[in-house]
Each structure stands twice: as C-alpha cells, then as structure tokens.
C-alpha cells in the first residue's frame, strides 16, 4: 500500500519511513525521493510489494515552495549549515530577481549538485565525504525547470518562491546559482514539497496521525493508471515480447498507459498504440 505523509522538519526521509513502518508493523518500505532534513512536505511511502512502483514517483516532476535569502550562505546551502560567506549592503530588488530567474532558470539548465547531498561518488554519498573533509569531484547534470515564480516577503533580501522541476533537481543549488548571477551569496531559508506528479500535499497526513486514521492508497489511485489482469492465453505472448491485443479489455484510449498483471511476481507497464489495442512494453516491473 501507499501512505501519503507530510514530513516534518528536523527529520530525514528515511527516518520518516522507518517510523511509519514501525507504527504499522511492516518491515519493508521506501519513499518517493529524499527531502532534506530541514524541509517539510509531501513524502509518498510505499510498503511491501508496492515498493516496486516507486520509480513512477521518483521520475515524476515535483513542485516546491519555500524562501530563499541573498547576502549569506552556508556549507549546506540552507539554514542547517555553517555560515561560509556573508556580505553587507545587499539590496536585491524583485524585478532584478525575476529577470535572472526568467532568463537563466526556466527551461533546460545545467546544475552542479551541492557538496552536501546524497549524490553518490564511487559508492559513497557526497555529504559523507564532505563531513570527512575528503576530496571529490562532482559533475554537472542537466535538469528542466517547468515553472518558477518569485515574490517579495516582509524580510529584506528574502523572497518566497514556487518552482516545478524535473526529478532530481536540487532546490538548494538553485538558490546558490541564482545568487551567483546576482553576484551575492544565496541560500534557502525554508523548503516544502507540495506536489509529486499528480499527487498533492493536500492528501498528506502527519506521521503523528493515529494508526486507525491513517489512510492508504493504491498505485492506480495515485498514478491514475488502470490495471488489468489478462487471460492465461495472453500471458505467454506478452512474456515473449510479442505484440498482441487485449481483446475483451475495453475502456482504454489510444496512447494510454496500462499496468498489466501477468502473475504474482511480474507486471508490465504498456502503452496502447492503436485502435486494435496492440501495445508496446514500456517497463517490466518485478
């Protein structure tokens, strides 16, 4: 099953998963993508056999809200870190920030992951290497920013934002890089994930919710992808990779994704490609 949790600050995503598993009495579980300890918001947790579907959410675009501050930064690029640079006399105007964001941080970008991140370097996480003062090199990655809006707050040089990004985008790095374009240090002062794909944080419950009130969700409910169990005479054809049709299974639109249950251990994600219900395998799920 899936649980939609509103992660609290000062807790890691893994700790949140482990606490939920203990609460519901289940041993196996995973989540939809790491949130920094200081961040709050949407965490999709799958348990037992449903963990095989987590890639659908890990690969989805995500929306965040928060605040970024210019004039100071830390080693972690957020409020949890140690101050590494601070300058006086900074006076960032909203129109200047909007100009930088619209010109450089909407659409395709290249991004250097933060040194304090879960990015793997030769099997070790970057933040572990950073804490041990070990030398290592990070490489830029290509990301996509779908939408980025900024607004003034009551605090000088602090701005609120809402941004929708491709999977794996580091929001802390956006604050850092925007600051560099403005020629001042930048960092995040708050961060909240509000959406993963079609799943909104409005569905989320805090981990403190009583067990009897915790809601569960199915993969078909969250992804809006239908699931069918096909007849035995079609299973062999599908497992051999032969294109066939799903005669007798109606209600699918052309180009629609469908989960197809083959047996207890194998499912496939297929895409209907024409009116005769022939399909193309997108992914095998075990």
Coordinates of C-alpha atoms in Angstrom, one line a residue, residues 169-271:
X169 CA 16.7 18.9 -9.3
X170 CA 18.4 20.4 -6.2
X171 CA 16.4 23.4 -5.0
X172 CA 19.3 24.5 -2.7
X173 CA 21.5 24.6 -5.7
X174 CA 19.0 26.9 -7.5
X175 CA 19.3 29.4 -4.6
X176 CA 23.1 29.2 -4.8
X177 CA 23.2 29.7 -8.6
X178 CA 20.7 32.5 -8.6
X179 CA 22.8 34.3 -6.0
X180 CA 25.9 33.9 -8.2
X181 CA 24.0 35.5 -11.1
X182 CA 23.1 38.4 -8.8
X183 CA 26.7 38.4 -7.6
X184 CA 25.8 37.7 -3.9
X185 CA 25.7 34.5 -1.8
X186 CA 22.4 32.8 -1.7
X187 CA 20.7 30.0 0.3
X188 CA 17.4 28.5 1.2
X189 CA 15.7 29.5 4.5
X190 CA 12.7 27.2 4.1
X191 CA 11.5 24.4 1.7
X192 CA 8.3 22.5 1.3
X193 CA 7.4 19.9 -1.4
X194 CA 3.8 20.3 -2.4
X195 CA 3.4 18.0 -5.4
X196 CA 4.8 14.8 -7.0
X197 CA 3.3 14.2 -10.4
X198 CA -0.4 14.3 -9.8
X199 CA -0.2 13.8 -6.1
X200 CA -0.8 16.9 -4.0
X201 CA 0.3 17.5 -0.4
X202 CA -3.3 18.3 0.4
X203 CA -3.7 14.4 0.6
X204 CA -0.9 14.1 3.1
X205 CA -1.2 13.3 6.8
X206 CA 1.3 13.9 9.5
X207 CA 3.2 10.9 10.9
X208 CA 1.5 11.6 14.3
X209 CA -1.9 10.7 12.9
X210 CA -3.4 7.8 14.9
X211 CA -3.0 4.4 13.3
X212 CA -6.7 3.9 12.8
X213 CA -7.0 7.2 10.9
X214 CA -4.0 6.7 8.6
X215 CA -5.3 6.5 5.0
X216 CA -3.9 4.0 2.5
X217 CA -3.8 4.4 -1.3
X218 CA -3.4 2.1 -4.3
X219 CA -0.9 2.7 -7.1
X220 CA -3.8 3.0 -9.6
X221 CA -5.4 5.7 -7.4
X222 CA -2.2 7.7 -7.2
X223 CA -0.9 7.3 -10.8
X224 CA -4.3 7.4 -12.5
X225 CA -3.0 4.3 -14.5
X226 CA -5.5 1.5 -14.8
X227 CA -4.5 -2.1 -14.0
X228 CA -5.8 -5.2 -15.7
X229 CA -5.2 -8.9 -15.2
X230 CA -5.0 -10.7 -18.6
X231 CA -6.1 -14.2 -19.5
X232 CA -3.6 -17.1 -19.3
X233 CA -3.6 -17.5 -23.1
X234 CA -2.2 -14.0 -23.5
X235 CA 0.5 -14.2 -20.8
X236 CA 2.9 -16.3 -22.9
X237 CA 2.7 -13.9 -25.8
X238 CA 3.4 -11.0 -23.5
X239 CA 6.3 -12.6 -21.7
X240 CA 7.9 -13.5 -25.1
X241 CA 7.6 -9.8 -26.1
X242 CA 5.2 -10.5 -28.9
X243 CA 2.8 -7.7 -29.7
X244 CA -0.8 -8.8 -29.4
X245 CA -4.1 -7.2 -28.4
X246 CA -6.1 -7.1 -25.2
X247 CA -9.3 -8.4 -26.8
X248 CA -12.0 -8.2 -24.2
X249 CA -10.4 -5.5 -22.2
X250 CA -12.2 -2.3 -23.1
X251 CA -12.1 1.3 -21.9
X252 CA -8.6 2.3 -22.9
X253 CA -7.7 5.3 -25.0
X254 CA -5.0 5.3 -27.7
X255 CA -1.6 6.1 -26.2
X256 CA -2.9 5.4 -22.7
X257 CA -0.5 3.7 -20.2
X258 CA -1.8 0.5 -18.6
X259 CA -0.5 -1.8 -15.8
X260 CA -0.9 -5.4 -16.9
X261 CA -0.7 -8.1 -14.2
X262 CA 0.9 -11.3 -15.5
X263 CA 1.3 -13.3 -12.4
X264 CA 2.2 -12.8 -8.7
X265 CA 5.7 -11.5 -9.4
X266 CA 5.6 -9.8 -12.8
X267 CA 3.7 -6.8 -14.1
X268 CA 4.4 -4.7 -17.1
X269 CA 3.6 -1.1 -17.9
X270 CA 2.4 -0.9 -21.5
X271 CA 1.2 1.9 -23.8

